Amino acid sequence: MQHTRKEQLEALGRILETLDILRVKCPWDAKQTNESLRPNTIEEVYELAQALLNDDAADIKKELGDVLLHVLFYSKIGSEKGQFDIADVADALNDKLIFRHPHVFGSVHADTPEEVTQNWEQIKLKEKDGNRSVLAGVPAALPALVKAYRVQEKAANVGFDWERPEQVWDKVREEIDEVSEAIASGKKDDVEAEFGDLFFSLVNAARLYGVNPENALERTNRKFIARFNYVEAAAKQQGRRMADMTLAEMDELWNEAKRTL
């Protein structure tokens, strides 16, 4: 359903009023703080991410509502502390969007998504309250795979990148050799370090070929889970436990799963 802008604003107004009431009359809502809400916020974002992966419109709508509640809740707490309210949040976001899109609201030219992204990094460094270094804006708490992609992306946006995508494969092969050498040395810490370097180079390769590594790995995770579940179910139909089967027998069912899924 497509609502008018007036209807959209009225809906936001209703949820703000509801939150005001809950903050006063509900014991649970009344006692919440930034610190107490933070773990729930992280969980809600992951649930939204799952709904997006499933491409489930009804679930996406629900999870977006849960995330929006947290945005409004933090804004409510900020208002109670005399720091900011939702209008300040919205105005700051609007100002930032306009400032970071000079190719739309100004005279800068950017005809491709890549040019827009490169401009963003340069603009963010110029912002009054922006980051003082290229990589400072990457959250320290990001999962390692996502963080690797973001730091590489940011570095590339200021020109620190391979000249041609195919050049990265020499680095990948070099890292594979170094993993093998570390394994041969028997030094566990070196093995971990070299695996890290290998993963980092593979993330770089994915980025250079226009693939988001998080999405790619999650796609493979889901495929593996579906096929493994198939093997497990097939084994049960035969009255057997996977733990009692030979690897060859499980491989036969795995190949059947590959043909099916």
PDB file of C-alpha atoms in Angstrom:
ATOM      1  CA  MET A   1       0.000   0.000   0.000  1.00  0.00           C
ATOM      2  CA  GLN A   2       1.248   3.458  -0.903  1.00  0.00           C
ATOM      3  CA  HIS A   3       0.372   6.112   1.675  1.00  0.00           C
ATOM      4  CA  THR A   4       0.468   9.851   1.133  1.00  0.00           C
ATOM      5  CA  ARG A   5       3.196  11.884   2.828  1.00  0.00           C
ATOM      6  CA  LYS A   6       0.546  13.266   5.206  1.00  0.00           C
ATOM      7  CA  GLU A   7      -0.515   9.737   6.168  1.00  0.00           C
ATOM      8  CA  GLN A   8       3.107   8.718   6.675  1.00  0.00           C
ATOM      9  CA  LEU A   9       3.763  11.656   8.994  1.00  0.00           C
ATOM     10  CA  GLU A  10       0.538  10.997  10.892  1.00  0.00           C
ATOM     11  CA  ALA A  11       1.563   7.367  11.414  1.00  0.00           C
ATOM     12  CA  LEU A  12       4.940   8.453  12.793  1.00  0.00           C
ATOM     13  CA  GLY A  13       3.143  10.896  15.062  1.00  0.00           C
ATOM     14  CA  ARG A  14       0.948   8.113  16.447  1.00  0.00           C
ATOM     15  CA  ILE A  15       3.897   5.902  17.343  1.00  0.00           C
ATOM     16  CA  LEU A  16       5.628   8.844  19.024  1.00  0.00           C
ATOM     17  CA  GLU A  17       2.524   9.437  21.134  1.00  0.00           C
ATOM     18  CA  THR A  18       2.260   5.744  21.993  1.00  0.00           C
ATOM     19  CA  LEU A  19       5.905   5.682  23.053  1.00  0.00           C
ATOM     20  CA  ASP A  20       5.355   8.750  25.263  1.00  0.00           C
ATOM     21  CA  ILE A  21       2.528   6.901  27.047  1.00  0.00           C
ATOM     22  CA  LEU A  22       4.514   3.682  27.428  1.00  0.00           C
ATOM     23  CA  ARG A  23       7.494   5.544  28.817  1.00  0.00           C
ATOM     24  CA  VAL A  24       5.284   6.797  31.654  1.00  0.00           C
ATOM     25  CA  LYS A  25       2.803   3.983  32.272  1.00  0.00           C
ATOM     26  CA  CYS A  26       4.680   0.754  31.419  1.00  0.00           C
ATOM     27  CA  PRO A  27       7.160  -0.366  34.129  1.00  0.00           C
ATOM     28  CA  TRP A  28       9.412  -2.091  31.585  1.00  0.00           C
ATOM     29  CA  ASP A  29       9.519   0.797  29.103  1.00  0.00           C
ATOM     30  CA  ALA A  30       9.950   3.344  31.891  1.00  0.00           C
ATOM     31  CA  LYS A  31      13.151   1.771  33.214  1.00  0.00           C
ATOM     32  CA  GLN A  32      14.954   1.318  29.869  1.00  0.00           C
ATOM     33  CA  THR A  33      18.253   3.096  29.235  1.00  0.00           C
ATOM     34  CA  ASN A  34      20.650   3.293  26.299  1.00  0.00           C
ATOM     35  CA  GLU A  35      22.702   0.554  27.920  1.00  0.00           C
ATOM     36  CA  SER A  36      19.774  -1.790  28.573  1.00  0.00           C
ATOM     37  CA  LEU A  37      18.365  -1.366  25.062  1.00  0.00           C
ATOM     38  CA  ARG A  38      21.647  -1.878  23.218  1.00  0.00           C
ATOM     39  CA  PRO A  39      21.667  -5.736  23.236  1.00  0.00           C
ATOM     40  CA  ASN A  40      18.060  -5.790  22.035  1.00  0.00           C
ATOM     41  CA  THR A  41      18.908  -3.339  19.254  1.00  0.00           C
ATOM     42  CA  ILE A  42      21.671  -5.604  17.985  1.00  0.00           C
ATOM     43  CA  GLU A  43      19.280  -8.570  18.009  1.00  0.00           C
ATOM     44  CA  GLU A  44      16.615  -6.615  16.118  1.00  0.00           C
ATOM     45  CA  VAL A  45      19.085  -5.606  13.410  1.00  0.00           C
ATOM     46  CA  TYR A  46      20.080  -9.235  12.907  1.00  0.00           C
ATOM     47  CA  GLU A  47      16.417 -10.232  12.704  1.00  0.00           C
ATOM     48  CA  LEU A  48      15.879  -7.568  10.042  1.00  0.00           C
ATOM     49  CA  ALA A  49      18.902  -8.884   8.169  1.00  0.00           C
ATOM     50  CA  GLN A  50      17.401 -12.382   8.222  1.00  0.00           C
ATOM     51  CA  ALA A  51      14.053 -11.094   6.944  1.00  0.00           C
ATOM     52  CA  LEU A  52      15.859  -9.313   4.107  1.00  0.00           C
ATOM     53  CA  LEU A  53      17.696 -12.508   3.200  1.00  0.00           C
ATOM     54  CA  ASN A  54      14.397 -14.363   3.134  1.00  0.00           C
ATOM     55  CA  ASP A  55      12.873 -11.588   0.988  1.00  0.00           C
ATOM     56  CA  ASP A  56       9.739 -11.863   3.118  1.00  0.00           C
ATOM     57  CA  ALA A  57       7.834  -8.582   2.738  1.00  0.00           C
ATOM     58  CA  ALA A  58       5.600  -9.139   5.763  1.00  0.00           C
ATOM     59  CA  ASP A  59       8.550 -10.038   7.965  1.00  0.00           C
ATOM     60  CA  ILE A  60      10.633  -7.143   6.628  1.00  0.00           C
ATOM     61  CA  LYS A  61       7.811  -4.747   7.540  1.00  0.00           C
ATOM     62  CA  LYS A  62       7.611  -6.204  11.043  1.00  0.00           C
ATOM     63  CA  GLU A  63      11.348  -6.097  11.652  1.00  0.00           C
ATOM     64  CA  LEU A  64      11.659  -2.569  10.252  1.00  0.00           C
ATOM     65  CA  GLY A  65       9.050  -1.555  12.807  1.00  0.00           C
ATOM     66  CA  ASP A  66      11.097  -3.108  15.605  1.00  0.00           C
ATOM     67  CA  VAL A  67      14.234  -1.281  14.465  1.00  0.00           C
ATOM     68  CA  LEU A  68      12.290   1.981  14.113  1.00  0.00           C
ATOM     69  CA  LEU A  69      11.037   1.573  17.679  1.00  0.00           C
ATOM     70  CA  HIS A  70      14.619   1.490  18.893  1.00  0.00           C
ATOM     71  CA  VAL A  71      15.521   4.614  16.915  1.00  0.00           C
ATOM     72  CA  LEU A  72      12.555   6.420  18.447  1.00  0.00           C
ATOM     73  CA  PHE A  73      13.311   5.032  21.906  1.00  0.00           C
ATOM     74  CA  TYR A  74      16.905   6.295  21.904  1.00  0.00           C
ATOM     75  CA  SER A  75      15.640   9.652  20.666  1.00  0.00           C
ATOM     76  CA  LYS A  76      13.085   9.727  23.505  1.00  0.00           C
ATOM     77  CA  ILE A  77      15.811   9.038  26.052  1.00  0.00           C
ATOM     78  CA  GLY A  78      17.956  11.755  24.481  1.00  0.00           C
ATOM     79  CA  SER A  79      15.040  14.168  24.779  1.00  0.00           C
ATOM     80  CA  GLU A  80      14.523  13.325  28.452  1.00  0.00           C
ATOM     81  CA  LYS A  81      18.193  14.089  29.065  1.00  0.00           C
ATOM     82  CA  GLY A  82      17.887  17.396  27.217  1.00  0.00           C
ATOM     83  CA  GLN A  83      20.387  16.225  24.568  1.00  0.00           C
ATOM     84  CA  PHE A  84      18.329  15.784  21.377  1.00  0.00           C
ATOM     85  CA  ASP A  85      14.988  14.534  20.133  1.00  0.00           C
ATOM     86  CA  ILE A  86      13.750  12.783  16.993  1.00  0.00           C
ATOM     87  CA  ALA A  87      13.532  16.095  15.116  1.00  0.00           C
ATOM     88  CA  ASP A  88      17.232  16.705  15.768  1.00  0.00           C
ATOM     89  CA  VAL A  89      18.008  13.188  14.556  1.00  0.00           C
ATOM     90  CA  ALA A  90      15.964  13.662  11.376  1.00  0.00           C
ATOM     91  CA  ASP A  91      17.373  17.140  10.678  1.00  0.00           C
ATOM     92  CA  ALA A  92      20.950  15.960  11.173  1.00  0.00           C
ATOM     93  CA  LEU A  93      20.342  13.052   8.813  1.00  0.00           C
ATOM     94  CA  ASN A  94      18.738  15.306   6.199  1.00  0.00           C
ATOM     95  CA  ASP A  95      21.625  17.792   6.392  1.00  0.00           C
ATOM     96  CA  LYS A  96      24.136  14.954   6.037  1.00  0.00           C
ATOM     97  CA  LEU A  97      22.348  13.458   3.025  1.00  0.00           C
ATOM     98  CA  ILE A  98      22.304  16.805   1.238  1.00  0.00           C
ATOM     99  CA  PHE A  99      25.937  17.515   2.107  1.00  0.00           C
ATOM    100  CA  ARG A 100      27.085  14.079   0.932  1.00  0.00           C
ATOM    101  CA  HIS A 101      25.176  14.285  -2.367  1.00  0.00           C
ATOM    102  CA  PRO A 102      26.622  17.351  -4.096  1.00  0.00           C
ATOM    103  CA  HIS A 103      26.064  15.546  -7.413  1.00  0.00           C
ATOM    104  CA  VAL A 104      22.321  15.843  -6.678  1.00  0.00           C
ATOM    105  CA  PHE A 105      22.025  19.047  -4.674  1.00  0.00           C
ATOM    106  CA  GLY A 106      25.155  20.827  -5.930  1.00  0.00           C
ATOM    107  CA  SER A 107      27.437  21.172  -8.928  1.00  0.00           C
ATOM    108  CA  VAL A 108      29.579  18.046  -8.535  1.00  0.00           C
ATOM    109  CA  HIS A 109      29.281  15.387 -11.270  1.00  0.00           C
ATOM    110  CA  ALA A 110      29.079  11.680 -10.444  1.00  0.00           C
ATOM    111  CA  ASP A 111      27.594   9.446 -13.118  1.00  0.00           C
ATOM    112  CA  THR A 112      28.264   6.014 -11.608  1.00  0.00           C
ATOM    113  CA  PRO A 113      27.753   4.404  -8.179  1.00  0.00           C
ATOM    114  CA  GLU A 114      31.538   4.004  -7.927  1.00  0.00           C
ATOM    115  CA  GLU A 115      32.113   7.734  -8.430  1.00  0.00           C
ATOM    116  CA  VAL A 116      29.472   8.496  -5.807  1.00  0.00           C
ATOM    117  CA  THR A 117      31.168   6.193  -3.286  1.00  0.00           C
ATOM    118  CA  GLN A 118      34.576   7.759  -3.920  1.00  0.00           C
ATOM    119  CA  ASN A 119      33.093  11.219  -3.421  1.00  0.00           C
ATOM    120  CA  TRP A 120      31.516  10.110  -0.134  1.00  0.00           C
ATOM    121  CA  GLU A 121      34.847   9.207   1.402  1.00  0.00           C
ATOM    122  CA  GLN A 122      36.386  12.519   0.409  1.00  0.00           C
ATOM    123  CA  ILE A 123      33.361  14.453   1.672  1.00  0.00           C
ATOM    124  CA  LYS A 124      33.279  12.639   5.015  1.00  0.00           C
ATOM    125  CA  LEU A 125      36.895  13.616   5.663  1.00  0.00           C
ATOM    126  CA  LYS A 126      35.942  17.257   5.158  1.00  0.00           C
ATOM    127  CA  GLU A 127      32.933  17.232   7.485  1.00  0.00           C
ATOM    128  CA  LYS A 128      33.317  19.375  10.569  1.00  0.00           C
ATOM    129  CA  ASP A 129      32.536  16.476  12.896  1.00  0.00           C
ATOM    130  CA  GLY A 130      33.709  13.781  10.511  1.00  0.00           C
ATOM    131  CA  ASN A 131      36.401  11.187  10.972  1.00  0.00           C
ATOM    132  CA  ARG A 132      39.995  12.348  11.137  1.00  0.00           C
ATOM    133  CA  SER A 133      41.309   9.361   9.200  1.00  0.00           C
ATOM    134  CA  VAL A 134      40.024   7.241   6.341  1.00  0.00           C
ATOM    135  CA  LEU A 135      39.467   4.106   8.449  1.00  0.00           C
ATOM    136  CA  ALA A 136      38.363   5.756  11.703  1.00  0.00           C
ATOM    137  CA  GLY A 137      34.694   5.468  10.751  1.00  0.00           C
ATOM    138  CA  VAL A 138      34.737   1.660  10.615  1.00  0.00           C
ATOM    139  CA  PRO A 139      33.127   0.441  13.878  1.00  0.00           C
ATOM    140  CA  ALA A 140      35.523  -1.635  15.945  1.00  0.00           C
ATOM    141  CA  ALA A 141      32.709  -4.027  16.901  1.00  0.00           C
ATOM    142  CA  LEU A 142      31.865  -5.060  13.333  1.00  0.00           C
ATOM    143  CA  PRO A 143      32.146  -8.782  12.592  1.00  0.00           C
ATOM    144  CA  ALA A 144      35.583  -9.489  11.111  1.00  0.00           C
ATOM    145  CA  LEU A 145      34.378 -10.385   7.603  1.00  0.00           C
ATOM    146  CA  VAL A 146      32.276  -7.245   7.291  1.00  0.00           C
ATOM    147  CA  LYS A 147      35.056  -5.129   8.801  1.00  0.00           C
ATOM    148  CA  ALA A 148      37.619  -6.455   6.299  1.00  0.00           C
ATOM    149  CA  TYR A 149      35.330  -5.528   3.415  1.00  0.00           C
ATOM    150  CA  ARG A 150      34.654  -2.044   4.794  1.00  0.00           C
ATOM    151  CA  VAL A 151      38.290  -1.148   5.484  1.00  0.00           C
ATOM    152  CA  GLN A 152      39.308  -2.338   2.022  1.00  0.00           C
ATOM    153  CA  GLU A 153      36.439  -0.415   0.451  1.00  0.00           C
ATOM    154  CA  LYS A 154      37.376   2.773   2.299  1.00  0.00           C
ATOM    155  CA  ALA A 155      41.057   2.409   1.422  1.00  0.00           C
ATOM    156  CA  ALA A 156      40.165   1.856  -2.233  1.00  0.00           C
ATOM    157  CA  ASN A 157      38.034   5.000  -2.267  1.00  0.00           C
ATOM    158  CA  VAL A 158      41.137   7.106  -1.666  1.00  0.00           C
ATOM    159  CA  GLY A 159      43.147   5.267  -4.325  1.00  0.00           C
ATOM    160  CA  PHE A 160      44.820   2.557  -2.213  1.00  0.00           C
ATOM    161  CA  ASP A 161      43.889  -0.388  -4.397  1.00  0.00           C
ATOM    162  CA  TRP A 162      45.052  -2.758  -7.106  1.00  0.00           C
ATOM    163  CA  GLU A 163      45.305  -1.243 -10.575  1.00  0.00           C
ATOM    164  CA  ARG A 164      43.580  -4.272 -12.112  1.00  0.00           C
ATOM    165  CA  PRO A 165      41.361  -6.873 -10.366  1.00  0.00           C
ATOM    166  CA  GLU A 166      43.325  -9.828 -11.728  1.00  0.00           C
ATOM    167  CA  GLN A 167      46.430  -8.685  -9.858  1.00  0.00           C
ATOM    168  CA  VAL A 168      44.874  -9.793  -6.579  1.00  0.00           C
ATOM    169  CA  TRP A 169      45.201 -13.482  -7.466  1.00  0.00           C
ATOM    170  CA  ASP A 170      48.992 -13.410  -7.112  1.00  0.00           C
ATOM    171  CA  LYS A 171      48.425 -12.167  -3.563  1.00  0.00           C
ATOM    172  CA  VAL A 172      45.858 -14.903  -2.878  1.00  0.00           C
ATOM    173  CA  ARG A 173      48.282 -17.576  -4.118  1.00  0.00           C
ATOM    174  CA  GLU A 174      51.065 -16.060  -2.025  1.00  0.00           C
ATOM    175  CA  GLU A 175      48.875 -16.206   1.084  1.00  0.00           C
ATOM    176  CA  ILE A 176      47.927 -19.841   0.394  1.00  0.00           C
ATOM    177  CA  ASP A 177      51.624 -20.744   0.223  1.00  0.00           C
ATOM    178  CA  GLU A 178      52.274 -18.913   3.488  1.00  0.00           C
ATOM    179  CA  VAL A 179      49.438 -20.821   5.188  1.00  0.00           C
ATOM    180  CA  SER A 180      51.023 -24.089   4.047  1.00  0.00           C
ATOM    181  CA  GLU A 181      54.418 -22.983   5.365  1.00  0.00           C
ATOM    182  CA  ALA A 182      52.919 -21.994   8.713  1.00  0.00           C
ATOM    183  CA  ILE A 183      51.139 -25.348   9.026  1.00  0.00           C
ATOM    184  CA  ALA A 184      54.407 -27.128   8.271  1.00  0.00           C
ATOM    185  CA  SER A 185      56.149 -25.106  10.995  1.00  0.00           C
ATOM    186  CA  GLY A 186      53.667 -26.334  13.574  1.00  0.00           C
ATOM    187  CA  LYS A 187      53.326 -22.881  15.147  1.00  0.00           C
ATOM    188  CA  LYS A 188      49.654 -22.392  15.948  1.00  0.00           C
ATOM    189  CA  ASP A 189      49.876 -18.605  16.246  1.00  0.00           C
ATOM    190  CA  ASP A 190      51.536 -18.341  12.822  1.00  0.00           C
ATOM    191  CA  VAL A 191      48.870 -20.590  11.298  1.00  0.00           C
ATOM    192  CA  GLU A 192      46.105 -18.341  12.649  1.00  0.00           C
ATOM    193  CA  ALA A 193      47.871 -15.206  11.417  1.00  0.00           C
ATOM    194  CA  GLU A 194      48.379 -16.601   7.920  1.00  0.00           C
ATOM    195  CA  PHE A 195      44.807 -17.822   7.669  1.00  0.00           C
ATOM    196  CA  GLY A 196      43.761 -14.289   8.576  1.00  0.00           C
ATOM    197  CA  ASP A 197      45.909 -12.909   5.764  1.00  0.00           C
ATOM    198  CA  LEU A 198      44.394 -15.435   3.355  1.00  0.00           C
ATOM    199  CA  PHE A 199      40.828 -14.543   4.349  1.00  0.00           C
ATOM    200  CA  PHE A 200      41.650 -10.851   3.993  1.00  0.00           C
ATOM    201  CA  SER A 201      43.025 -11.377   0.484  1.00  0.00           C
ATOM    202  CA  LEU A 202      39.944 -13.390  -0.528  1.00  0.00           C
ATOM    203  CA  VAL A 203      37.670 -10.624   0.759  1.00  0.00           C
ATOM    204  CA  ASN A 204      39.712  -8.226  -1.352  1.00  0.00           C
ATOM    205  CA  ALA A 205      39.298 -10.444  -4.404  1.00  0.00           C
ATOM    206  CA  ALA A 206      35.538 -10.626  -3.908  1.00  0.00           C
ATOM    207  CA  ARG A 207      35.321  -6.843  -3.593  1.00  0.00           C
ATOM    208  CA  LEU A 208      37.352  -6.286  -6.748  1.00  0.00           C
ATOM    209  CA  TYR A 209      34.942  -8.481  -8.694  1.00  0.00           C
ATOM    210  CA  GLY A 210      31.863  -6.745  -7.343  1.00  0.00           C
ATOM    211  CA  VAL A 211      30.874  -9.449  -4.854  1.00  0.00           C
ATOM    212  CA  ASN A 212      29.951  -8.708  -1.247  1.00  0.00           C
ATOM    213  CA  PRO A 213      31.768 -11.469   0.686  1.00  0.00           C
ATOM    214  CA  GLU A 214      29.249 -11.493   3.540  1.00  0.00           C
ATOM    215  CA  ASN A 215      26.403 -12.163   1.102  1.00  0.00           C
ATOM    216  CA  ALA A 216      28.450 -14.735  -0.783  1.00  0.00           C
ATOM    217  CA  LEU A 217      29.401 -16.665   2.352  1.00  0.00           C
ATOM    218  CA  GLU A 218      25.860 -16.551   3.726  1.00  0.00           C
ATOM    219  CA  ARG A 219      24.594 -17.915   0.395  1.00  0.00           C
ATOM    220  CA  THR A 220      26.982 -20.846   0.737  1.00  0.00           C
ATOM    221  CA  ASN A 221      26.039 -21.324   4.411  1.00  0.00           C
ATOM    222  CA  ARG A 222      22.380 -21.620   3.475  1.00  0.00           C
ATOM    223  CA  LYS A 223      23.188 -24.018   0.631  1.00  0.00           C
ATOM    224  CA  PHE A 224      25.321 -26.214   2.889  1.00  0.00           C
ATOM    225  CA  ILE A 225      22.634 -26.284   5.609  1.00  0.00           C
ATOM    226  CA  ALA A 226      19.945 -27.261   3.103  1.00  0.00           C
ATOM    227  CA  ARG A 227      22.075 -30.076   1.657  1.00  0.00           C
ATOM    228  CA  PHE A 228      23.220 -31.314   5.062  1.00  0.00           C
ATOM    229  CA  ASN A 229      19.630 -31.391   6.289  1.00  0.00           C
ATOM    230  CA  TYR A 230      18.757 -33.416   3.168  1.00  0.00           C
ATOM    231  CA  VAL A 231      21.484 -35.960   3.977  1.00  0.00           C
ATOM    232  CA  GLU A 232      20.358 -36.166   7.595  1.00  0.00           C
ATOM    233  CA  ALA A 233      16.719 -36.670   6.602  1.00  0.00           C
ATOM    234  CA  ALA A 234      17.661 -39.283   3.985  1.00  0.00           C
ATOM    235  CA  ALA A 235      19.687 -41.186   6.560  1.00  0.00           C
ATOM    236  CA  LYS A 236      16.730 -41.177   8.961  1.00  0.00           C
ATOM    237  CA  GLN A 237      14.472 -42.525   6.214  1.00  0.00           C
ATOM    238  CA  GLN A 238      16.884 -45.440   5.924  1.00  0.00           C
ATOM    239  CA  GLY A 239      16.673 -45.934   9.683  1.00  0.00           C
ATOM    240  CA  ARG A 240      20.289 -44.938  10.141  1.00  0.00           C
ATOM    241  CA  ARG A 241      22.311 -42.352  12.048  1.00  0.00           C
ATOM    242  CA  MET A 242      24.861 -40.267  10.200  1.00  0.00           C
ATOM    243  CA  ALA A 243      27.404 -41.019  12.896  1.00  0.00           C
ATOM    244  CA  ASP A 244      27.175 -44.712  11.986  1.00  0.00           C
ATOM    245  CA  MET A 245      27.585 -44.203   8.231  1.00  0.00           C
ATOM    246  CA  THR A 246      30.830 -44.273   6.294  1.00  0.00           C
ATOM    247  CA  LEU A 247      32.067 -41.142   4.585  1.00  0.00           C
ATOM    248  CA  ALA A 248      31.446 -42.786   1.211  1.00  0.00           C
ATOM    249  CA  GLU A 249      27.825 -43.464   2.145  1.00  0.00           C
ATOM    250  CA  MET A 250      27.329 -39.885   3.283  1.00  0.00           C
ATOM    251  CA  ASP A 251      29.014 -38.620   0.102  1.00  0.00           C
ATOM    252  CA  GLU A 252      26.519 -40.601  -1.969  1.00  0.00           C
ATOM    253  CA  LEU A 253      23.633 -38.857  -0.210  1.00  0.00           C
ATOM    254  CA  TRP A 254      25.461 -35.518  -0.466  1.00  0.00           C
ATOM    255  CA  ASN A 255      25.765 -35.880  -4.229  1.00  0.00           C
ATOM    256  CA  GLU A 256      22.074 -36.714  -4.369  1.00  0.00           C
ATOM    257  CA  ALA A 257      21.375 -33.537  -2.377  1.00  0.00           C
ATOM    258  CA  LYS A 258      23.495 -31.518  -4.831  1.00  0.00           C
ATOM    259  CA  ARG A 259      21.409 -32.817  -7.713  1.00  0.00           C
ATOM    260  CA  THR A 260      18.198 -31.971  -5.843  1.00  0.00           C
ATOM    261  CA  LEU A 261      19.030 -28.620  -4.209  1.00  0.00           C
TER     262      LEU A 261
END
